[in-house]
Coordinates of C-alpha atoms in Angstrom, one line a residue:
Q1 CA 14.3 -133.3 -77.2
G2 CA 12.1 -131.0 -79.2
F3 CA 9.0 -129.1 -78.3
G4 CA 6.0 -131.2 -77.3
R5 CA 5.0 -134.5 -78.6
P6 CA 5.8 -135.4 -82.2
S7 CA 3.0 -134.4 -84.6
V8 CA 2.1 -133.9 -88.2
Y9 CA 2.6 -130.2 -87.7
H10 CA 6.3 -130.7 -87.1
A11 CA 6.6 -132.4 -90.5
V12 CA 4.5 -129.7 -92.2
V13 CA 6.8 -126.9 -91.0
V14 CA 9.9 -128.8 -92.2
I15 CA 8.5 -129.4 -95.7
F16 CA 7.2 -125.8 -96.0
L17 CA 10.5 -124.2 -95.1
E18 CA 12.6 -126.4 -97.4
F19 CA 10.5 -125.9 -100.5
F20 CA 9.8 -122.3 -99.7
A21 CA 13.6 -121.7 -99.8
W22 CA 13.9 -123.4 -103.2
G23 CA 10.9 -121.7 -104.6
L24 CA 12.5 -118.3 -103.8
L25 CA 15.3 -119.3 -106.2
T26 CA 13.1 -119.9 -109.3
T27 CA 14.0 -116.7 -111.0
P28 CA 17.7 -116.5 -110.1
M29 CA 18.2 -120.2 -111.0
L30 CA 17.0 -119.6 -114.6
T31 CA 19.5 -116.7 -115.0
V32 CA 22.4 -118.7 -113.5
L33 CA 21.6 -121.7 -115.5
H34 CA 21.7 -119.8 -118.8
E35 CA 24.8 -117.9 -117.8
T36 CA 26.7 -121.0 -116.9
F37 CA 25.6 -123.2 -119.8
S38 CA 25.0 -120.7 -122.6
H39 CA 25.1 -123.5 -125.1
H40 CA 22.8 -126.5 -124.7
T41 CA 21.1 -125.0 -121.7
F42 CA 18.1 -127.5 -121.8
L43 CA 20.4 -130.5 -122.3
M44 CA 22.6 -129.6 -119.3
N45 CA 19.5 -128.8 -117.1
G46 CA 18.1 -132.2 -118.0
L47 CA 21.3 -134.0 -117.2
I48 CA 21.8 -132.2 -113.8
Q49 CA 18.2 -132.9 -112.7
G50 CA 18.3 -136.4 -114.1
V51 CA 21.4 -137.3 -112.1
K52 CA 19.9 -135.9 -109.0
G53 CA 16.6 -137.7 -109.5
F54 CA 18.3 -141.1 -110.3
L55 CA 20.6 -140.8 -107.2
S56 CA 17.5 -140.1 -105.1
F57 CA 15.8 -143.2 -106.4
L58 CA 18.8 -145.3 -105.6
S59 CA 19.3 -143.9 -102.1
A60 CA 15.7 -143.6 -100.9
P61 CA 15.2 -147.3 -99.7
L62 CA 18.5 -147.3 -97.8
I63 CA 17.8 -144.0 -96.0
G64 CA 14.3 -145.2 -95.3
A65 CA 15.6 -148.5 -93.8
L66 CA 18.3 -146.6 -91.8
S67 CA 15.6 -144.2 -90.4
D68 CA 13.5 -147.3 -89.4
A69 CA 16.5 -148.5 -87.4
W70 CA 18.1 -145.3 -86.0
G71 CA 15.2 -142.8 -85.8
R72 CA 13.7 -140.1 -88.0
K73 CA 15.1 -136.9 -86.6
S74 CA 18.8 -137.5 -87.5
F75 CA 17.8 -138.4 -91.1
L76 CA 15.5 -135.4 -91.4
L77 CA 18.4 -133.2 -90.4
L78 CA 20.7 -135.0 -92.9
T79 CA 18.3 -134.8 -95.9
V80 CA 17.3 -131.2 -95.3
F81 CA 20.9 -130.1 -94.8
F82 CA 22.2 -131.7 -98.0
T83 CA 19.2 -130.7 -100.0
C84 CA 19.7 -127.0 -99.1
A85 CA 23.5 -127.1 -99.1
P86 CA 23.8 -125.9 -102.8
I87 CA 21.8 -122.8 -102.2
P88 CA 24.6 -120.4 -101.0
L89 CA 26.9 -121.7 -103.7
M90 CA 24.6 -120.2 -106.4
R91 CA 26.4 -116.8 -106.0
I92 CA 29.8 -118.1 -104.8
S93 CA 30.5 -120.6 -107.7
P94 CA 27.8 -121.6 -110.2
W95 CA 29.8 -124.7 -111.3
W96 CA 30.1 -126.0 -107.7
Y97 CA 26.4 -125.1 -107.3
F98 CA 25.3 -127.4 -110.1
A99 CA 27.7 -130.1 -109.1
M100 CA 26.3 -130.0 -105.5
I101 CA 22.8 -130.2 -106.9
S102 CA 23.6 -133.4 -108.8
V103 CA 25.4 -135.0 -105.8
S104 CA 22.8 -133.9 -103.3
G105 CA 20.4 -136.3 -104.9
I106 CA 21.8 -139.0 -102.7
F107 CA 20.2 -137.3 -99.7
S108 CA 17.4 -135.4 -101.4
V109 CA 14.7 -137.7 -100.1
T110 CA 13.1 -135.6 -97.4
F111 CA 9.6 -136.7 -98.4
S112 CA 10.4 -140.3 -97.7
V113 CA 11.5 -139.6 -94.2
I114 CA 8.6 -137.1 -93.7
F115 CA 6.0 -139.7 -94.7
A116 CA 7.6 -142.2 -92.3
Y117 CA 7.5 -139.5 -89.6
V118 CA 3.8 -138.9 -90.2
A119 CA 3.1 -142.7 -90.2
D120 CA 4.8 -142.9 -86.7
V121 CA 2.6 -140.2 -85.2
T122 CA -0.8 -141.0 -86.8
Q123 CA -3.3 -143.8 -86.6
E124 CA -4.1 -145.6 -89.8
H125 CA -7.5 -143.9 -90.3
E126 CA -5.8 -140.5 -89.9
R127 CA -2.9 -141.2 -92.3
I128 CA -4.6 -140.2 -95.7
T129 CA -5.7 -136.8 -94.2
A130 CA -2.2 -136.2 -92.8
Y131 CA -0.5 -137.1 -96.1
G132 CA -2.9 -134.7 -97.8
L133 CA -1.9 -131.9 -95.4
V134 CA 1.8 -132.5 -96.1
S135 CA 1.2 -132.5 -99.9
A136 CA -1.0 -129.3 -99.7
T137 CA 1.8 -127.6 -97.6
F138 CA 4.3 -128.5 -100.3
A139 CA 2.0 -127.0 -103.0
A140 CA 1.3 -123.9 -100.8
S141 CA 5.0 -123.2 -100.4
L142 CA 5.5 -123.3 -104.2
V143 CA 2.5 -121.1 -104.8
T144 CA 3.8 -118.2 -102.7
S145 CA 7.7 -118.3 -102.8
P146 CA 8.4 -117.8 -106.6
A147 CA 6.4 -114.6 -106.6
I148 CA 8.2 -113.3 -103.5
G149 CA 11.6 -114.3 -105.1
A150 CA 10.7 -112.6 -108.3
Y151 CA 9.8 -109.4 -106.5
L152 CA 13.0 -109.4 -104.4
S153 CA 15.1 -110.1 -107.5
A154 CA 13.5 -107.3 -109.5
S155 CA 13.8 -104.8 -106.6
Y156 CA 17.0 -105.7 -104.9
G157 CA 18.9 -108.2 -107.1
D158 CA 19.5 -111.9 -107.0
N159 CA 22.1 -111.7 -104.2
L160 CA 19.4 -110.8 -101.7
V161 CA 17.1 -113.6 -102.9
V162 CA 19.9 -116.2 -102.4
L163 CA 20.7 -114.7 -99.0
V164 CA 17.0 -114.9 -97.9
A165 CA 16.7 -118.5 -99.2
T166 CA 19.9 -119.5 -97.3
L167 CA 18.5 -118.0 -94.1
V168 CA 15.2 -119.9 -94.6
A169 CA 17.2 -123.1 -95.0
V170 CA 19.2 -122.4 -91.8
V171 CA 15.9 -121.7 -89.9
D172 CA 14.6 -125.1 -91.2
I173 CA 17.8 -126.9 -90.0
C174 CA 17.6 -125.1 -86.6
F175 CA 13.9 -126.0 -86.3
I176 CA 14.7 -129.7 -86.8
L177 CA 17.6 -129.5 -84.3
L178 CA 15.7 -127.7 -81.5
A179 CA 12.0 -128.2 -82.0
V180 CA 11.3 -131.5 -83.8
P181 CA 11.0 -134.4 -81.4
E182 CA 11.9 -138.0 -82.4
S183 CA 8.9 -139.9 -83.6
L184 CA 10.2 -143.4 -83.6
P185 CA 9.6 -145.0 -80.2
E186 CA 12.8 -146.1 -78.4
K187 CA 11.5 -149.6 -78.0
M188 CA 11.2 -150.0 -81.8
R189 CA 14.9 -149.1 -82.4
P190 CA 17.7 -151.7 -82.1
A191 CA 19.9 -151.7 -79.1
S192 CA 23.1 -150.7 -81.0
W193 CA 23.9 -148.5 -83.9
G194 CA 25.5 -151.5 -85.6
A195 CA 22.1 -153.0 -86.4
S196 CA 22.4 -154.7 -89.8
I197 CA 20.4 -153.5 -92.8
S198 CA 19.8 -156.2 -95.4
W199 CA 20.5 -155.7 -99.0
E200 CA 16.8 -156.5 -99.8
Q201 CA 15.8 -153.4 -97.7
A202 CA 18.3 -151.2 -99.5
D203 CA 17.7 -152.5 -103.1
P204 CA 15.7 -149.9 -105.0
F205 CA 14.8 -152.4 -107.7
A206 CA 13.6 -155.2 -105.2
S207 CA 10.0 -154.0 -105.1
L208 CA 9.9 -153.5 -108.9
K209 CA 10.8 -157.1 -109.5
K210 CA 7.6 -158.2 -107.7
V211 CA 5.4 -156.2 -110.1
R212 CA 5.9 -158.7 -113.0
K213 CA 4.2 -161.5 -111.0
D214 CA 1.0 -159.5 -110.3
S215 CA -1.5 -159.1 -113.1
T216 CA -3.4 -156.3 -111.2
V217 CA -0.6 -154.1 -110.0
L218 CA 1.4 -154.4 -113.3
P219 CA -0.9 -152.2 -115.5
I220 CA -1.2 -149.7 -112.6
C221 CA 2.6 -149.5 -112.4
I222 CA 3.1 -149.2 -116.1
T223 CA 0.4 -146.4 -116.2
V224 CA 2.3 -144.5 -113.4
F225 CA 5.6 -144.8 -115.2
L226 CA 4.3 -143.7 -118.6
S227 CA 2.3 -140.8 -117.1
Y228 CA 4.8 -139.5 -114.6
L229 CA 7.9 -139.7 -116.9
P230 CA 6.7 -136.7 -119.1
E231 CA 5.5 -134.9 -115.9
A232 CA 8.9 -135.2 -114.3
G233 CA 10.6 -133.9 -117.4
Q234 CA 8.1 -131.1 -117.7
Y235 CA 8.8 -130.0 -114.1
S236 CA 12.5 -129.8 -114.7
S237 CA 12.5 -127.6 -117.8
F238 CA 9.1 -125.9 -118.2
F239 CA 9.9 -122.6 -116.4
L240 CA 13.2 -122.4 -118.3
Y241 CA 11.1 -123.0 -121.5
L242 CA 8.6 -120.2 -120.6
R243 CA 11.5 -117.8 -119.9
Q244 CA 13.7 -118.5 -122.9
I245 CA 11.4 -119.7 -125.7
I246 CA 8.0 -118.2 -125.0
G247 CA 9.4 -115.0 -123.4
F248 CA 7.8 -114.9 -120.0
G249 CA 9.3 -112.5 -117.5
S250 CA 10.0 -113.3 -113.9
T251 CA 6.7 -111.8 -112.7
S252 CA 4.7 -113.8 -115.3
I253 CA 6.4 -117.0 -114.3
A254 CA 5.7 -116.4 -110.6
A255 CA 2.0 -115.6 -111.4
F256 CA 1.8 -118.7 -113.6
I257 CA 3.1 -121.0 -110.8
A258 CA 0.7 -119.4 -108.3
V259 CA -2.4 -119.6 -110.6
V260 CA -1.7 -123.2 -111.7
G261 CA -0.9 -124.2 -108.1
I262 CA -4.1 -122.8 -106.7
L263 CA -6.2 -124.4 -109.5
S264 CA -4.4 -127.7 -108.8
I265 CA -5.3 -127.6 -105.1
I266 CA -9.0 -126.9 -106.0
A267 CA -8.9 -129.7 -108.6
Q268 CA -7.5 -132.2 -106.0
T269 CA -9.8 -131.2 -103.2
V270 CA -13.1 -130.3 -104.9
F271 CA -13.3 -131.9 -108.3
L272 CA -11.5 -135.1 -107.4
S273 CA -14.1 -136.1 -104.8
I274 CA -17.0 -135.2 -107.1
L275 CA -15.5 -137.2 -110.0
M276 CA -14.8 -140.2 -107.8
R277 CA -18.4 -140.3 -106.6
S278 CA -20.0 -139.6 -110.0
I279 CA -17.9 -141.5 -112.6
G280 CA -15.9 -143.9 -110.5
N281 CA -12.2 -144.5 -109.7
K282 CA -10.9 -145.9 -112.9
N283 CA -12.8 -143.4 -115.1
T284 CA -11.3 -140.5 -113.0
V285 CA -7.8 -141.9 -113.8
L286 CA -8.7 -142.0 -117.5
L287 CA -10.1 -138.5 -117.4
G288 CA -7.0 -137.1 -115.7
L289 CA -4.8 -138.8 -118.3
G290 CA -6.9 -137.3 -121.0
F291 CA -6.4 -133.8 -119.5
Q292 CA -2.6 -134.5 -119.4
I293 CA -2.5 -135.5 -123.1
L294 CA -4.4 -132.3 -124.0
Q295 CA -2.1 -130.2 -121.8
L296 CA 1.2 -131.6 -123.2
A297 CA 0.0 -131.3 -126.8
W298 CA -1.0 -127.7 -126.2
Y299 CA 2.4 -127.0 -124.6
G300 CA 4.1 -128.7 -127.6
F301 CA 2.3 -126.7 -130.3
G302 CA 1.7 -123.4 -128.4
S303 CA 3.9 -120.5 -129.3
Q304 CA 1.9 -117.6 -127.7
S305 CA 1.7 -116.7 -124.0
W306 CA -2.1 -117.0 -123.9
M307 CA -1.8 -120.6 -125.0
M308 CA 0.5 -121.4 -122.1
W309 CA -2.0 -119.9 -119.7
A310 CA -4.9 -121.9 -121.2
A311 CA -2.8 -125.1 -121.1
G312 CA -1.9 -124.4 -117.5
A313 CA -5.6 -124.5 -116.5
V314 CA -5.8 -127.9 -118.2
A315 CA -2.6 -129.0 -116.4
A316 CA -4.3 -128.2 -113.1
M317 CA -7.1 -130.6 -114.0
S318 CA -4.6 -133.3 -115.0
S319 CA -3.2 -133.2 -111.4
I320 CA -6.1 -135.4 -110.3
T321 CA -4.4 -138.4 -112.0
F322 CA -2.0 -139.5 -109.3
P323 CA -4.4 -139.2 -106.3
A324 CA -6.9 -141.2 -108.3
I325 CA -4.3 -143.9 -109.0
S326 CA -3.3 -144.0 -105.3
A327 CA -7.0 -144.5 -104.4
L328 CA -7.3 -147.2 -107.1
V329 CA -4.2 -149.0 -105.6
S330 CA -5.7 -148.7 -102.1
R331 CA -9.0 -150.2 -103.3
N332 CA -7.3 -153.2 -105.0
A333 CA -4.7 -154.0 -102.4
E334 CA -5.3 -155.9 -99.2
S335 CA -4.8 -154.0 -95.9
D336 CA -1.5 -155.8 -95.2
Q337 CA -0.2 -155.0 -98.6
Q338 CA -0.9 -151.2 -98.8
G339 CA 2.6 -150.2 -97.8
V340 CA 4.2 -152.6 -100.3
V341 CA 2.2 -151.4 -103.3
Q342 CA 2.3 -147.7 -102.4
G343 CA 6.1 -148.1 -102.0
I344 CA 6.4 -149.6 -105.5
I345 CA 4.4 -146.6 -106.9
T346 CA 6.7 -144.2 -105.0
G347 CA 9.8 -146.0 -106.3
I348 CA 8.6 -145.7 -109.9
R349 CA 8.0 -142.0 -109.5
G350 CA 11.5 -141.7 -108.1
L351 CA 12.9 -143.5 -111.2
C352 CA 10.9 -141.1 -113.4
N353 CA 12.4 -138.1 -111.6
G354 CA 15.8 -139.3 -112.9
L355 CA 14.8 -140.4 -116.4
G356 CA 12.2 -137.6 -117.3
P357 CA 14.5 -134.6 -117.1
A358 CA 17.3 -136.3 -119.0
L359 CA 14.7 -137.4 -121.7
Y360 CA 13.4 -133.8 -122.1
G361 CA 16.9 -132.2 -122.2
F362 CA 18.0 -134.7 -124.9
I363 CA 14.9 -134.0 -127.1
F364 CA 15.4 -130.3 -126.8
F365 CA 19.0 -130.9 -127.8
L366 CA 18.0 -133.0 -130.8
F367 CA 15.6 -130.4 -132.1
H368 CA 18.1 -127.5 -131.6
V369 CA 15.7 -125.7 -129.3
E370 CA 18.2 -123.1 -127.9
L371 CA 18.5 -119.4 -127.4
N372 CA 21.5 -117.3 -128.2
E373 CA 20.9 -114.7 -125.5
L374 CA 18.7 -114.4 -122.4
P375 CA 15.6 -112.3 -123.2
P376 CA 15.1 -109.2 -121.1
D377 CA 12.9 -109.6 -118.1
Q378 CA 10.4 -107.2 -119.4
T379 CA 9.5 -109.2 -122.5
S380 CA 6.7 -111.1 -120.8
G381 CA 4.3 -111.1 -123.8
K382 CA 6.6 -111.6 -126.8
K383 CA 8.0 -114.8 -128.2
A384 CA 11.7 -114.8 -127.5
M385 CA 13.1 -117.4 -129.8
Q386 CA 15.8 -116.2 -132.2
D387 CA 16.7 -117.8 -135.5
P388 CA 14.7 -121.0 -134.9
S389 CA 15.1 -124.0 -137.1
D390 CA 12.3 -125.3 -139.2
E391 CA 11.5 -128.1 -136.8
A392 CA 11.3 -125.7 -133.8
T393 CA 9.1 -123.3 -135.8
I394 CA 6.5 -126.0 -136.5
I395 CA 6.8 -127.6 -133.1
P396 CA 8.0 -125.0 -130.5
G397 CA 8.1 -127.6 -127.7
P398 CA 9.0 -131.1 -129.1
P399 CA 9.5 -132.8 -125.7
F400 CA 6.0 -131.9 -124.7
L401 CA 4.6 -133.5 -127.9
V402 CA 6.7 -136.6 -127.3
G403 CA 5.3 -136.6 -123.7
A404 CA 1.7 -136.4 -125.0
C405 CA 2.4 -139.6 -127.1
I406 CA 3.8 -141.3 -124.0
V407 CA 0.8 -140.4 -121.9
L408 CA -1.4 -141.7 -124.7
L409 CA 0.2 -145.1 -124.2
A410 CA -0.5 -144.7 -120.5
F411 CA -4.1 -144.1 -121.3
L412 CA -4.3 -147.3 -123.4
V413 CA -2.7 -149.3 -120.6
A414 CA -5.0 -147.8 -118.0
L415 CA -8.0 -149.2 -119.9
F416 CA -6.9 -152.7 -118.9
I417 CA -6.7 -151.9 -115.2
P418 CA -9.2 -154.2 -113.4
E419 CA -11.9 -152.5 -111.5
H420 CA -12.5 -155.1 -108.8
S421 CA -12.2 -154.0 -105.2
K422 CA -10.6 -155.6 -102.2
A423 CA -13.8 -157.3 -101.3
S424 CA -14.2 -159.1 -104.6
S425 CA -10.5 -159.8 -104.6
T426 CA -10.8 -161.4 -101.2
R427 CA -13.8 -163.4 -102.3
K428 CA -12.0 -164.6 -105.4
H429 CA -9.0 -165.5 -103.4
S430 CA -11.0 -167.4 -100.8
N431 CA -12.8 -169.3 -103.5
S432 CA -9.5 -170.2 -105.2
I433 CA -8.1 -171.4 -101.8
S434 CA -11.2 -173.6 -101.2
S435 CA -11.1 -175.1 -104.7
T436 CA -7.3 -175.7 -104.4
L437 CA -7.9 -177.6 -101.1
N438 CA -10.5 -179.7 -102.7
N439 CA -8.1 -180.6 -105.6
N440 CA -4.5 -181.5 -105.6
L441 CA -2.4 -178.8 -104.0
D442 CA 0.7 -179.7 -106.0
R443 CA -1.0 -178.9 -109.3
S444 CA -1.3 -175.2 -108.6
S445 CA 1.1 -173.1 -110.7
E446 CA 3.1 -170.2 -109.4
E447 CA 2.0 -168.1 -112.4
D448 CA -1.6 -168.0 -111.1
I449 CA -0.7 -166.3 -107.8
E450 CA -1.0 -162.6 -107.4
P451 CA 1.5 -162.1 -104.5
L452 CA 1.0 -158.4 -103.8
L453 CA -2.8 -158.6 -103.6
Q454 CA -3.2 -161.8 -101.5
D455 CA -4.0 -161.8 -97.9
S456 CA -0.8 -163.4 -96.5
S457 CA -2.6 -164.3 -93.2
V458 CA -4.9 -166.5 -95.2

């Protein structure tokens, strides 16, 4: 089944088409969201995205375990179908559209299956490059599609945009059905479909429980949680904020996404490698967190469109944080623990995808940041807030300021991340084993063990 041998390029096409379809809907979705929830728009947006993210966090381990047993292709088809299923409902029934978005979180874990697919078809030394190609494809789809969607919406109306997005989603599903070959070898799959999946494999909190026992991974995980929580909330509400509060038009929002996306790609490909070589891994993480604090504070206090553009450039530089943290984890973890630790980091990000949007929506609600009517699409340079409260006048974007404070805590925690590499960790572990063998084995306490970073073969 499928065309040719399974390859990274099959995964790249699937990801590009899925997120291209959703990127087209950036402008129509802002309109439908405000028309459906004219009161408490930000709160409802946060709750919808929060439920979707939390369901994705809960279901990701189970779907990953099932794909390990039954193959990747069927679960790629399942996740893409249910992720794109709400698209045509946008013009049919907005209430059903938002309900489907929330429920689709159970299956909206395409990235988990895609990364497993890539791992099946690549050697270990090729995997980082392959993952980078998939991530870059995701960024490229979001750089181009909002601008195309905004143009079609302005020229022909939202109905055509929804139709085009639906057709792109159908093409993606057909591509998986007809062109994508199965990547999991037949011999690695169980003989029957009744193969049992243990609760430990499906428990999303199982890996998080191990973090407490490891003094090296713990500060890294806390840093990821505190830095990605505001980022997830920002992704869920920022374009709505630009449209309703700052007064960006559809064209300005599309241009903003494109410019920040291109700058982020440059930051992650050019500046990241230079910084890693010149100032080191940990200092690169701290620098990225510093840029994120500045960006969020600028978003929080900014009330003019030029301030948003300037903060967007800073946001592009802050995108180096997560790749630098992933590299730091890779340096500190043993080769047989890479998947475990990276899986924990991914799980924490999934949890933030649920909590972040709900947090931002609730803070917008607390500070009464709302708009009585949707601003005209032409008011791309004016501030669109009407009758703001005193709090909103002083701080136009309260959630972003709260996010800056949370990232400041992440910065303080990151200072305590140890800088030792795998080699020194292995030497220290070997020394501790030899000293333990020379002494009484029974006196060693469980608290001194770092289970995630030890070489289990030793």
